[in-house]
């Protein structure tokens, strides 16, 4: 650590570095300084030495930090505490932060970065899963299942081999889903400072202030009570701001050392290095069906390119195989997943977290099955949709399910029966469906505490302040909080002030991820409001002599349902209650129901309820150029109940927009520099100039249909909408391309080059497809076998590793604990 500047002592005993801002009242306040990070220029190497002396001596530089200043690792999952704020000993990808310079302004800090000398000793670079599987050493990390394999999963529910053997037809297909990034308009940024009491405050563009707070306490070895994290309203997140990040740890440390505010704002290129975006996933689906399309069994294999660090990767691995069973009825199911470390920016949770990849494969394979069985793809799906209030083979509890209505609505709106396989060559339509969580059923760190809390302060003026730790990231969570409270108390939303995303002021909410906020925060808000309403009703009942159960709260009044003239204003009701009970404040909390899954790995997938979507996409494909245009999208979403229809439709249309990018153009890919330039593995397009995403001119006409069938588990019956509607669009586009020109593109992005290659193959009499040829050999462990509910299972695994159907598993004391991972 190199500190430049002359400290002076303050009355409170803390050091203060010179360079102050003088205000009219002669109060001396510290001037904000700026931080820039030096990032590794090589993909995998030992750090031989770092010489920061010239940077520390540069005019305007206040502090230089290196990995030696951050001995304690952190990470979002308890099983993947593998990151340091600045690299210690080894760098693992081009862009890994190595040193930090804090200076009087950004330009000075950037200039000083060039003065830091880092000497590296190159290590083998692992450019992709094939490298990582073939070469177990050198290990990118000293933990993980084996070699450079981070996580291996092998689960089996029922006798899948027998189920496939009993099928009339068995289909085996390979698919590939390229990685891509979140691309929020707002880059990552943070400011850290000491407050007047000497405690640390961090303002950050984060989706998870609770977990950033936890990581700071660990990394800085500080009492958590002395740290405050304020999540500023995000200019887009999509999962990319769900991890605790290096820059947050660095500015927090610098603020403590310098005792002045420290700011950092990442460049767009740096955001690409932070990444945590969509995992590239290779998949193999083996599915047995009867001649009527009924599924007898399914075996799914996935291989994930995880990048350089763990992030949410263990959870991501499970999610590539968790939700197949909540969409369609699958009586026997086997899932094997493998995540490897590579020398690239770490992958993590992007909208849909681990599920879009396997949804892409499953929905395309269903279309192939329908064609082979001479069935309409919509009718086949209607035949196999899972039933409501069902426990699936892998012990996920399905609540309400509106998927059949979604399919019927979109097929009618799109005139499916008159367009599918009936449009001119070059034009086509495709259908796909999906399901998604309404919040993860288990927290990242397992405990019995609530997942969301809401606290209300009721004011004599009739105003209400609603406190909650949930973070507004553009999805409208503040609006949902206000709407739930206003509905219960019968007041106007403008009478309520939300205070959110502040670890000092608000009750804990685990964060804006996993489509959890509406359901969990909403239920907590309703509980808090109902408790407040009960207090007010009790006081009003005494005042006007009307039984509590006859009182109604509406239009800022509390009045008798049988005689509307008997009543008081809401503010008068508050005063009556305060006179009777003292200051009026209430709390509400929400904890998801216990999962039925008791096997290791059963922590990923459970949710209070699931949402469902169906989409039909129309495409125009030019057979001469391969260029694909999407003029129209019809999409229906099972929302339960729409609390704010404008926000809901915005989320659906935003999902369609993001899905178009993933389907047609977006890819996070890498290239090797020529040997004369080090041969390093670098990001090919770390810029919005080259990383292509749709513009407003690419946006199709979207016809949105909301299926409202209130789910009793959600607030006023609401379910999620932030992520689920994304999932069916990518496979629907692939299916539409096949309808248009007769070739299968079994990977994304679906580019003109791939379409032309598939058309050339078709013309040459070869398989009319473009996609992966197969799936590699992986050293899978013996599967953990769990009997499905209809085979006598109780959610526990057979501890002997034998087939468990009908054995009445009761050796609960020997059952492995479920892996503690989030959505």
PDB file of C-alpha atoms in Angstrom, residues 354-604:
ATOM      1  CA  UNK A 354     -29.157 -20.963 -16.682  1.00  0.00           C
ATOM      2  CA  UNK A 355     -32.583 -21.860 -18.075  1.00  0.00           C
ATOM      3  CA  UNK A 356     -32.674 -20.181 -21.531  1.00  0.00           C
ATOM      4  CA  UNK A 357     -29.943 -22.490 -22.834  1.00  0.00           C
ATOM      5  CA  UNK A 358     -31.712 -25.753 -22.076  1.00  0.00           C
ATOM      6  CA  UNK A 359     -35.094 -24.249 -22.942  1.00  0.00           C
ATOM      7  CA  UNK A 360     -33.688 -23.520 -26.408  1.00  0.00           C
ATOM      8  CA  UNK A 361     -32.698 -27.165 -26.866  1.00  0.00           C
ATOM      9  CA  UNK A 362     -35.866 -28.665 -25.425  1.00  0.00           C
ATOM     10  CA  UNK A 363     -38.253 -26.538 -27.514  1.00  0.00           C
ATOM     11  CA  UNK A 364     -36.435 -27.184 -30.790  1.00  0.00           C
ATOM     12  CA  UNK A 365     -36.332 -30.914 -30.085  1.00  0.00           C
ATOM     13  CA  UNK A 366     -40.078 -30.902 -29.387  1.00  0.00           C
ATOM     14  CA  UNK A 367     -40.624 -29.393 -32.832  1.00  0.00           C
ATOM     15  CA  UNK A 368     -38.460 -32.122 -34.356  1.00  0.00           C
ATOM     16  CA  UNK A 369     -40.477 -34.753 -32.488  1.00  0.00           C
ATOM     17  CA  UNK A 370     -43.758 -33.223 -33.661  1.00  0.00           C
ATOM     18  CA  UNK A 371     -42.595 -33.304 -37.282  1.00  0.00           C
ATOM     19  CA  UNK A 372     -41.392 -36.907 -37.024  1.00  0.00           C
ATOM     20  CA  UNK A 373     -44.742 -37.934 -35.521  1.00  0.00           C
ATOM     21  CA  UNK A 374     -46.696 -35.877 -38.095  1.00  0.00           C
ATOM     22  CA  UNK A 375     -48.247 -33.778 -35.327  1.00  0.00           C
ATOM     23  CA  UNK A 376     -48.919 -30.078 -34.994  1.00  0.00           C
ATOM     24  CA  UNK A 377     -46.297 -28.632 -32.557  1.00  0.00           C
ATOM     25  CA  UNK A 378     -48.970 -26.714 -30.652  1.00  0.00           C
ATOM     26  CA  UNK A 379     -51.202 -29.765 -30.253  1.00  0.00           C
ATOM     27  CA  UNK A 380     -48.268 -31.883 -29.097  1.00  0.00           C
ATOM     28  CA  UNK A 381     -47.392 -29.361 -26.418  1.00  0.00           C
ATOM     29  CA  UNK A 382     -50.985 -29.090 -25.247  1.00  0.00           C
ATOM     30  CA  UNK A 383     -51.010 -32.863 -24.812  1.00  0.00           C
ATOM     31  CA  UNK A 384     -47.942 -32.953 -22.547  1.00  0.00           C
ATOM     32  CA  UNK A 385     -48.316 -29.745 -20.466  1.00  0.00           C
ATOM     33  CA  UNK A 386     -47.757 -30.468 -16.776  1.00  0.00           C
ATOM     34  CA  UNK A 387     -50.825 -30.391 -14.531  1.00  0.00           C
ATOM     35  CA  UNK A 388     -51.455 -27.744 -11.836  1.00  0.00           C
ATOM     36  CA  UNK A 389     -50.836 -28.474  -8.152  1.00  0.00           C
ATOM     37  CA  UNK A 390     -48.370 -31.211  -9.077  1.00  0.00           C
ATOM     38  CA  UNK A 391     -45.140 -32.513  -7.556  1.00  0.00           C
ATOM     39  CA  UNK A 392     -42.745 -33.232 -10.425  1.00  0.00           C
ATOM     40  CA  UNK A 393     -40.276 -36.089 -10.799  1.00  0.00           C
ATOM     41  CA  UNK A 394     -37.527 -33.899  -9.301  1.00  0.00           C
ATOM     42  CA  UNK A 395     -39.766 -32.660  -6.478  1.00  0.00           C
ATOM     43  CA  UNK A 396     -40.639 -29.189  -7.718  1.00  0.00           C
ATOM     44  CA  UNK A 397     -44.108 -28.163  -6.597  1.00  0.00           C
ATOM     45  CA  UNK A 398     -46.126 -26.668  -9.442  1.00  0.00           C
ATOM     46  CA  UNK A 399     -48.944 -24.320  -8.417  1.00  0.00           C
ATOM     47  CA  UNK A 400     -51.257 -22.729 -10.934  1.00  0.00           C
ATOM     48  CA  UNK A 401     -50.256 -23.257 -14.558  1.00  0.00           C
ATOM     49  CA  UNK A 402     -51.724 -21.246 -17.393  1.00  0.00           C
ATOM     50  CA  UNK A 403     -49.557 -22.638 -20.173  1.00  0.00           C
ATOM     51  CA  UNK A 404     -52.420 -24.277 -22.066  1.00  0.00           C
ATOM     52  CA  UNK A 405     -54.260 -20.955 -22.156  1.00  0.00           C
ATOM     53  CA  UNK A 406     -51.055 -19.243 -23.316  1.00  0.00           C
ATOM     54  CA  UNK A 407     -50.676 -21.703 -26.219  1.00  0.00           C
ATOM     55  CA  UNK A 408     -54.311 -21.364 -27.256  1.00  0.00           C
ATOM     56  CA  UNK A 409     -54.217 -17.564 -27.098  1.00  0.00           C
ATOM     57  CA  UNK A 410     -51.099 -17.130 -29.239  1.00  0.00           C
ATOM     58  CA  UNK A 411     -52.103 -19.738 -31.814  1.00  0.00           C
ATOM     59  CA  UNK A 412     -55.456 -18.012 -32.240  1.00  0.00           C
ATOM     60  CA  UNK A 413     -53.941 -14.519 -32.373  1.00  0.00           C
ATOM     61  CA  UNK A 414     -51.279 -15.551 -34.902  1.00  0.00           C
ATOM     62  CA  UNK A 415     -53.738 -17.572 -37.028  1.00  0.00           C
ATOM     63  CA  UNK A 416     -51.433 -20.539 -36.520  1.00  0.00           C
ATOM     64  CA  UNK A 417     -53.574 -23.106 -38.298  1.00  0.00           C
ATOM     65  CA  UNK A 418     -53.524 -21.026 -41.488  1.00  0.00           C
ATOM     66  CA  UNK A 419     -49.874 -19.999 -41.405  1.00  0.00           C
ATOM     67  CA  UNK A 420     -47.775 -22.869 -40.018  1.00  0.00           C
ATOM     68  CA  UNK A 421     -46.209 -24.747 -42.959  1.00  0.00           C
ATOM     69  CA  UNK A 422     -48.453 -22.719 -45.293  1.00  0.00           C
ATOM     70  CA  UNK A 423     -46.502 -19.504 -45.915  1.00  0.00           C
ATOM     71  CA  UNK A 424     -44.440 -18.875 -49.079  1.00  0.00           C
ATOM     72  CA  UNK A 425     -40.810 -20.046 -49.119  1.00  0.00           C
ATOM     73  CA  UNK A 426     -38.711 -17.657 -47.056  1.00  0.00           C
ATOM     74  CA  UNK A 427     -41.486 -16.871 -44.603  1.00  0.00           C
ATOM     75  CA  UNK A 428     -42.248 -18.940 -41.540  1.00  0.00           C
ATOM     76  CA  UNK A 429     -43.696 -19.084 -38.055  1.00  0.00           C
ATOM     77  CA  UNK A 430     -42.397 -20.920 -35.006  1.00  0.00           C
ATOM     78  CA  UNK A 431     -43.790 -21.733 -31.583  1.00  0.00           C
ATOM     79  CA  UNK A 432     -42.078 -22.312 -28.259  1.00  0.00           C
ATOM     80  CA  UNK A 433     -43.047 -22.327 -24.568  1.00  0.00           C
ATOM     81  CA  UNK A 434     -41.316 -21.813 -21.242  1.00  0.00           C
ATOM     82  CA  UNK A 435     -41.591 -21.678 -17.476  1.00  0.00           C
ATOM     83  CA  UNK A 436     -39.725 -19.748 -14.808  1.00  0.00           C
ATOM     84  CA  UNK A 437     -39.424 -19.198 -11.070  1.00  0.00           C
ATOM     85  CA  UNK A 438     -41.337 -16.624  -9.102  1.00  0.00           C
ATOM     86  CA  UNK A 439     -38.390 -16.309  -6.774  1.00  0.00           C
ATOM     87  CA  UNK A 440     -35.954 -18.934  -5.546  1.00  0.00           C
ATOM     88  CA  UNK A 441     -37.290 -21.009  -2.718  1.00  0.00           C
ATOM     89  CA  UNK A 442     -33.976 -21.012  -0.843  1.00  0.00           C
ATOM     90  CA  UNK A 443     -31.601 -18.213   0.105  1.00  0.00           C
ATOM     91  CA  UNK A 444     -27.944 -18.188  -0.907  1.00  0.00           C
ATOM     92  CA  UNK A 445     -26.974 -18.723   2.727  1.00  0.00           C
ATOM     93  CA  UNK A 446     -29.490 -21.198   4.100  1.00  0.00           C
ATOM     94  CA  UNK A 447     -31.297 -20.065   7.232  1.00  0.00           C
ATOM     95  CA  UNK A 448     -34.803 -19.858   8.648  1.00  0.00           C
ATOM     96  CA  UNK A 449     -35.076 -16.089   8.411  1.00  0.00           C
ATOM     97  CA  UNK A 450     -37.423 -14.254   6.025  1.00  0.00           C
ATOM     98  CA  UNK A 451     -36.342 -13.595   2.434  1.00  0.00           C
ATOM     99  CA  UNK A 452     -37.980 -10.174   2.429  1.00  0.00           C
ATOM    100  CA  UNK A 453     -39.123  -7.725   5.076  1.00  0.00           C
ATOM    101  CA  UNK A 454     -41.203  -4.551   4.911  1.00  0.00           C
ATOM    102  CA  UNK A 455     -41.592  -1.965   7.637  1.00  0.00           C
ATOM    103  CA  UNK A 456     -44.303   0.721   7.600  1.00  0.00           C
ATOM    104  CA  UNK A 457     -44.345   4.026   9.461  1.00  0.00           C
ATOM    105  CA  UNK A 458     -47.836   5.549   9.546  1.00  0.00           C
ATOM    106  CA  UNK A 459     -47.899   9.325   9.954  1.00  0.00           C
ATOM    107  CA  UNK A 460     -50.622  11.452  11.550  1.00  0.00           C
ATOM    108  CA  UNK A 461     -50.878  13.398   8.309  1.00  0.00           C
ATOM    109  CA  UNK A 462     -52.106  10.272   6.545  1.00  0.00           C
ATOM    110  CA  UNK A 463     -48.783   9.606   4.878  1.00  0.00           C
ATOM    111  CA  UNK A 464     -47.056   6.238   4.967  1.00  0.00           C
ATOM    112  CA  UNK A 465     -43.371   5.448   4.619  1.00  0.00           C
ATOM    113  CA  UNK A 466     -42.590   1.947   3.360  1.00  0.00           C
ATOM    114  CA  UNK A 467     -39.105   0.597   4.079  1.00  0.00           C
ATOM    115  CA  UNK A 468     -37.766  -2.436   2.213  1.00  0.00           C
ATOM    116  CA  UNK A 469     -34.325  -3.662   1.189  1.00  0.00           C
ATOM    117  CA  UNK A 470     -35.462  -4.493  -2.376  1.00  0.00           C
ATOM    118  CA  UNK A 471     -33.622  -2.669  -5.151  1.00  0.00           C
ATOM    119  CA  UNK A 472     -35.182  -0.679  -7.958  1.00  0.00           C
ATOM    120  CA  UNK A 473     -33.386  -1.722 -11.156  1.00  0.00           C
ATOM    121  CA  UNK A 474     -35.912  -0.364 -13.616  1.00  0.00           C
ATOM    122  CA  UNK A 475     -38.387  -3.216 -13.172  1.00  0.00           C
ATOM    123  CA  UNK A 476     -40.788  -1.118 -11.087  1.00  0.00           C
ATOM    124  CA  UNK A 477     -40.305  -2.744  -7.681  1.00  0.00           C
ATOM    125  CA  UNK A 478     -40.864   0.551  -5.842  1.00  0.00           C
ATOM    126  CA  UNK A 479     -44.191   0.833  -7.635  1.00  0.00           C
ATOM    127  CA  UNK A 480     -45.187  -2.694  -6.600  1.00  0.00           C
ATOM    128  CA  UNK A 481     -44.285  -1.951  -2.975  1.00  0.00           C
ATOM    129  CA  UNK A 482     -46.376   1.208  -2.977  1.00  0.00           C
ATOM    130  CA  UNK A 483     -49.281  -0.400  -4.826  1.00  0.00           C
ATOM    131  CA  UNK A 484     -49.565  -3.318  -2.389  1.00  0.00           C
ATOM    132  CA  UNK A 485     -49.621  -1.035   0.643  1.00  0.00           C
ATOM    133  CA  UNK A 486     -52.008   1.446  -0.973  1.00  0.00           C
ATOM    134  CA  UNK A 487     -54.441  -1.315  -1.950  1.00  0.00           C
ATOM    135  CA  UNK A 488     -54.681  -2.678   1.587  1.00  0.00           C
ATOM    136  CA  UNK A 489     -54.906   0.702   3.337  1.00  0.00           C
ATOM    137  CA  UNK A 490     -57.243   2.274   0.784  1.00  0.00           C
ATOM    138  CA  UNK A 491     -55.068   5.331   0.179  1.00  0.00           C
ATOM    139  CA  UNK A 492     -53.530   6.855  -2.913  1.00  0.00           C
ATOM    140  CA  UNK A 493     -50.090   5.577  -4.032  1.00  0.00           C
ATOM    141  CA  UNK A 494     -48.850   9.174  -3.877  1.00  0.00           C
ATOM    142  CA  UNK A 495     -49.495   9.107  -0.118  1.00  0.00           C
ATOM    143  CA  UNK A 496     -46.737   6.506   0.274  1.00  0.00           C
ATOM    144  CA  UNK A 497     -43.007   7.159   0.198  1.00  0.00           C
ATOM    145  CA  UNK A 498     -40.859   4.097  -0.560  1.00  0.00           C
ATOM    146  CA  UNK A 499     -37.406   3.878   1.032  1.00  0.00           C
ATOM    147  CA  UNK A 500     -35.554   0.955  -0.500  1.00  0.00           C
ATOM    148  CA  UNK A 501     -32.157  -0.669  -0.972  1.00  0.00           C
ATOM    149  CA  UNK A 502     -30.432   0.741   2.116  1.00  0.00           C
ATOM    150  CA  UNK A 503     -28.895  -1.759   4.537  1.00  0.00           C
ATOM    151  CA  UNK A 504     -28.986   0.739   7.424  1.00  0.00           C
ATOM    152  CA  UNK A 505     -32.570   1.938   7.056  1.00  0.00           C
ATOM    153  CA  UNK A 506     -34.484  -0.962   5.573  1.00  0.00           C
ATOM    154  CA  UNK A 507     -35.293  -4.525   6.598  1.00  0.00           C
ATOM    155  CA  UNK A 508     -33.384  -7.191   4.710  1.00  0.00           C
ATOM    156  CA  UNK A 509     -34.484  -8.164   1.238  1.00  0.00           C
ATOM    157  CA  UNK A 510     -32.173 -10.608  -0.498  1.00  0.00           C
ATOM    158  CA  UNK A 511     -32.025  -8.636  -3.731  1.00  0.00           C
ATOM    159  CA  UNK A 512     -33.484  -7.995  -7.146  1.00  0.00           C
ATOM    160  CA  UNK A 513     -32.717 -11.290  -8.838  1.00  0.00           C
ATOM    161  CA  UNK A 514     -34.504 -14.559  -9.570  1.00  0.00           C
ATOM    162  CA  UNK A 515     -37.798 -12.760 -10.373  1.00  0.00           C
ATOM    163  CA  UNK A 516     -38.424 -12.813  -6.630  1.00  0.00           C
ATOM    164  CA  UNK A 517     -39.285  -9.227  -5.703  1.00  0.00           C
ATOM    165  CA  UNK A 518     -42.970  -8.940  -6.647  1.00  0.00           C
ATOM    166  CA  UNK A 519     -43.939 -12.189  -4.942  1.00  0.00           C
ATOM    167  CA  UNK A 520     -41.739 -11.974  -1.850  1.00  0.00           C
ATOM    168  CA  UNK A 521     -41.662  -8.233  -1.196  1.00  0.00           C
ATOM    169  CA  UNK A 522     -45.321  -7.974  -2.221  1.00  0.00           C
ATOM    170  CA  UNK A 523     -46.420 -10.589   0.305  1.00  0.00           C
ATOM    171  CA  UNK A 524     -44.336  -8.924   3.031  1.00  0.00           C
ATOM    172  CA  UNK A 525     -45.827  -5.531   2.169  1.00  0.00           C
ATOM    173  CA  UNK A 526     -49.377  -6.897   2.324  1.00  0.00           C
ATOM    174  CA  UNK A 527     -48.710  -8.476   5.715  1.00  0.00           C
ATOM    175  CA  UNK A 528     -47.307  -5.216   7.121  1.00  0.00           C
ATOM    176  CA  UNK A 529     -50.222  -3.212   5.688  1.00  0.00           C
ATOM    177  CA  UNK A 530     -52.807  -5.661   7.026  1.00  0.00           C
ATOM    178  CA  UNK A 531     -51.302  -5.377  10.500  1.00  0.00           C
ATOM    179  CA  UNK A 532     -51.483  -1.595  10.279  1.00  0.00           C
ATOM    180  CA  UNK A 533     -55.036  -1.774   8.973  1.00  0.00           C
ATOM    181  CA  UNK A 534     -55.999  -3.967  11.912  1.00  0.00           C
ATOM    182  CA  UNK A 535     -54.722  -1.406  14.400  1.00  0.00           C
ATOM    183  CA  UNK A 536     -56.519   1.438  12.648  1.00  0.00           C
ATOM    184  CA  UNK A 537     -59.721  -0.561  12.328  1.00  0.00           C
ATOM    185  CA  UNK A 538     -59.686  -1.373  16.027  1.00  0.00           C
ATOM    186  CA  UNK A 539     -59.404   2.299  16.939  1.00  0.00           C
ATOM    187  CA  UNK A 540     -62.063   3.414  14.437  1.00  0.00           C
ATOM    188  CA  UNK A 541     -64.418   0.646  15.547  1.00  0.00           C
ATOM    189  CA  UNK A 542     -64.287   1.946  19.109  1.00  0.00           C
ATOM    190  CA  UNK A 543     -64.850   5.524  17.951  1.00  0.00           C
ATOM    191  CA  UNK A 544     -67.886   5.027  15.699  1.00  0.00           C
ATOM    192  CA  UNK A 545     -69.324   1.903  17.306  1.00  0.00           C
ATOM    193  CA  UNK A 546     -69.153  -0.314  14.268  1.00  0.00           C
ATOM    194  CA  UNK A 547     -67.758  -3.885  14.313  1.00  0.00           C
ATOM    195  CA  UNK A 548     -64.296  -4.150  12.787  1.00  0.00           C
ATOM    196  CA  UNK A 549     -65.380  -6.675  10.191  1.00  0.00           C
ATOM    197  CA  UNK A 550     -67.796  -4.110   8.702  1.00  0.00           C
ATOM    198  CA  UNK A 551     -65.156  -1.467   8.156  1.00  0.00           C
ATOM    199  CA  UNK A 552     -63.691  -0.860   4.736  1.00  0.00           C
ATOM    200  CA  UNK A 553     -60.600   1.139   3.766  1.00  0.00           C
ATOM    201  CA  UNK A 554     -61.007   3.057   0.495  1.00  0.00           C
ATOM    202  CA  UNK A 555     -60.670   6.537  -0.983  1.00  0.00           C
ATOM    203  CA  UNK A 556     -58.560   7.675   1.990  1.00  0.00           C
ATOM    204  CA  UNK A 557     -61.436   6.865   4.355  1.00  0.00           C
ATOM    205  CA  UNK A 558     -62.357   4.179   6.854  1.00  0.00           C
ATOM    206  CA  UNK A 559     -66.111   3.662   6.886  1.00  0.00           C
ATOM    207  CA  UNK A 560     -68.992   1.300   7.557  1.00  0.00           C
ATOM    208  CA  UNK A 561     -69.900  -0.910   4.601  1.00  0.00           C
ATOM    209  CA  UNK A 562     -73.573  -0.700   5.600  1.00  0.00           C
ATOM    210  CA  UNK A 563     -73.656   3.056   6.156  1.00  0.00           C
ATOM    211  CA  UNK A 564     -70.998   5.000   4.275  1.00  0.00           C
ATOM    212  CA  UNK A 565     -71.752   8.165   6.261  1.00  0.00           C
ATOM    213  CA  UNK A 566     -70.304   6.536   9.352  1.00  0.00           C
ATOM    214  CA  UNK A 567     -66.564   6.823   9.122  1.00  0.00           C
ATOM    215  CA  UNK A 568     -63.434   8.921   9.399  1.00  0.00           C
ATOM    216  CA  UNK A 569     -60.659  10.015   7.097  1.00  0.00           C
ATOM    217  CA  UNK A 570     -57.538   7.880   6.935  1.00  0.00           C
ATOM    218  CA  UNK A 571     -55.480  10.532   8.733  1.00  0.00           C
ATOM    219  CA  UNK A 572     -58.138  10.719  11.471  1.00  0.00           C
ATOM    220  CA  UNK A 573     -57.967   6.939  11.787  1.00  0.00           C
ATOM    221  CA  UNK A 574     -54.206   7.177  12.265  1.00  0.00           C
ATOM    222  CA  UNK A 575     -54.637   9.751  15.016  1.00  0.00           C
ATOM    223  CA  UNK A 576     -57.217   7.576  16.762  1.00  0.00           C
ATOM    224  CA  UNK A 577     -54.926   4.572  16.581  1.00  0.00           C
ATOM    225  CA  UNK A 578     -51.924   6.538  17.788  1.00  0.00           C
ATOM    226  CA  UNK A 579     -53.918   7.803  20.764  1.00  0.00           C
ATOM    227  CA  UNK A 580     -54.900   4.234  21.588  1.00  0.00           C
ATOM    228  CA  UNK A 581     -51.698   2.350  20.856  1.00  0.00           C
ATOM    229  CA  UNK A 582     -48.860   4.858  20.516  1.00  0.00           C
ATOM    230  CA  UNK A 583     -46.801   5.461  17.383  1.00  0.00           C
ATOM    231  CA  UNK A 584     -48.079   3.289  14.560  1.00  0.00           C
ATOM    232  CA  UNK A 585     -45.463   1.153  12.883  1.00  0.00           C
ATOM    233  CA  UNK A 586     -45.819  -2.385  11.597  1.00  0.00           C
ATOM    234  CA  UNK A 587     -43.668  -4.997   9.939  1.00  0.00           C
ATOM    235  CA  UNK A 588     -44.289  -7.807   7.478  1.00  0.00           C
ATOM    236  CA  UNK A 589     -42.079 -10.617   6.267  1.00  0.00           C
ATOM    237  CA  UNK A 590     -42.124 -13.410   3.737  1.00  0.00           C
ATOM    238  CA  UNK A 591     -40.497 -16.835   3.865  1.00  0.00           C
ATOM    239  CA  UNK A 592     -41.085 -19.309   1.019  1.00  0.00           C
ATOM    240  CA  UNK A 593     -42.655 -22.675   1.825  1.00  0.00           C
ATOM    241  CA  UNK A 594     -40.356 -25.586   2.564  1.00  0.00           C
ATOM    242  CA  UNK A 595     -39.176 -27.525  -0.464  1.00  0.00           C
ATOM    243  CA  UNK A 596     -40.211 -31.139  -0.966  1.00  0.00           C
ATOM    244  CA  UNK A 597     -36.726 -31.908  -2.318  1.00  0.00           C
ATOM    245  CA  UNK A 598     -34.446 -33.323   0.377  1.00  0.00           C
ATOM    246  CA  UNK A 599     -31.619 -34.575  -1.821  1.00  0.00           C
ATOM    247  CA  UNK A 600     -28.262 -32.886  -2.448  1.00  0.00           C
ATOM    248  CA  UNK A 601     -28.836 -30.392  -5.225  1.00  0.00           C
ATOM    249  CA  UNK A 602     -32.524 -30.051  -4.446  1.00  0.00           C
ATOM    250  CA  UNK A 603     -31.998 -26.450  -3.373  1.00  0.00           C
ATOM    251  CA  UNK A 604     -32.011 -25.264  -6.989  1.00  0.00           C
TER     252      UNK A 604
END
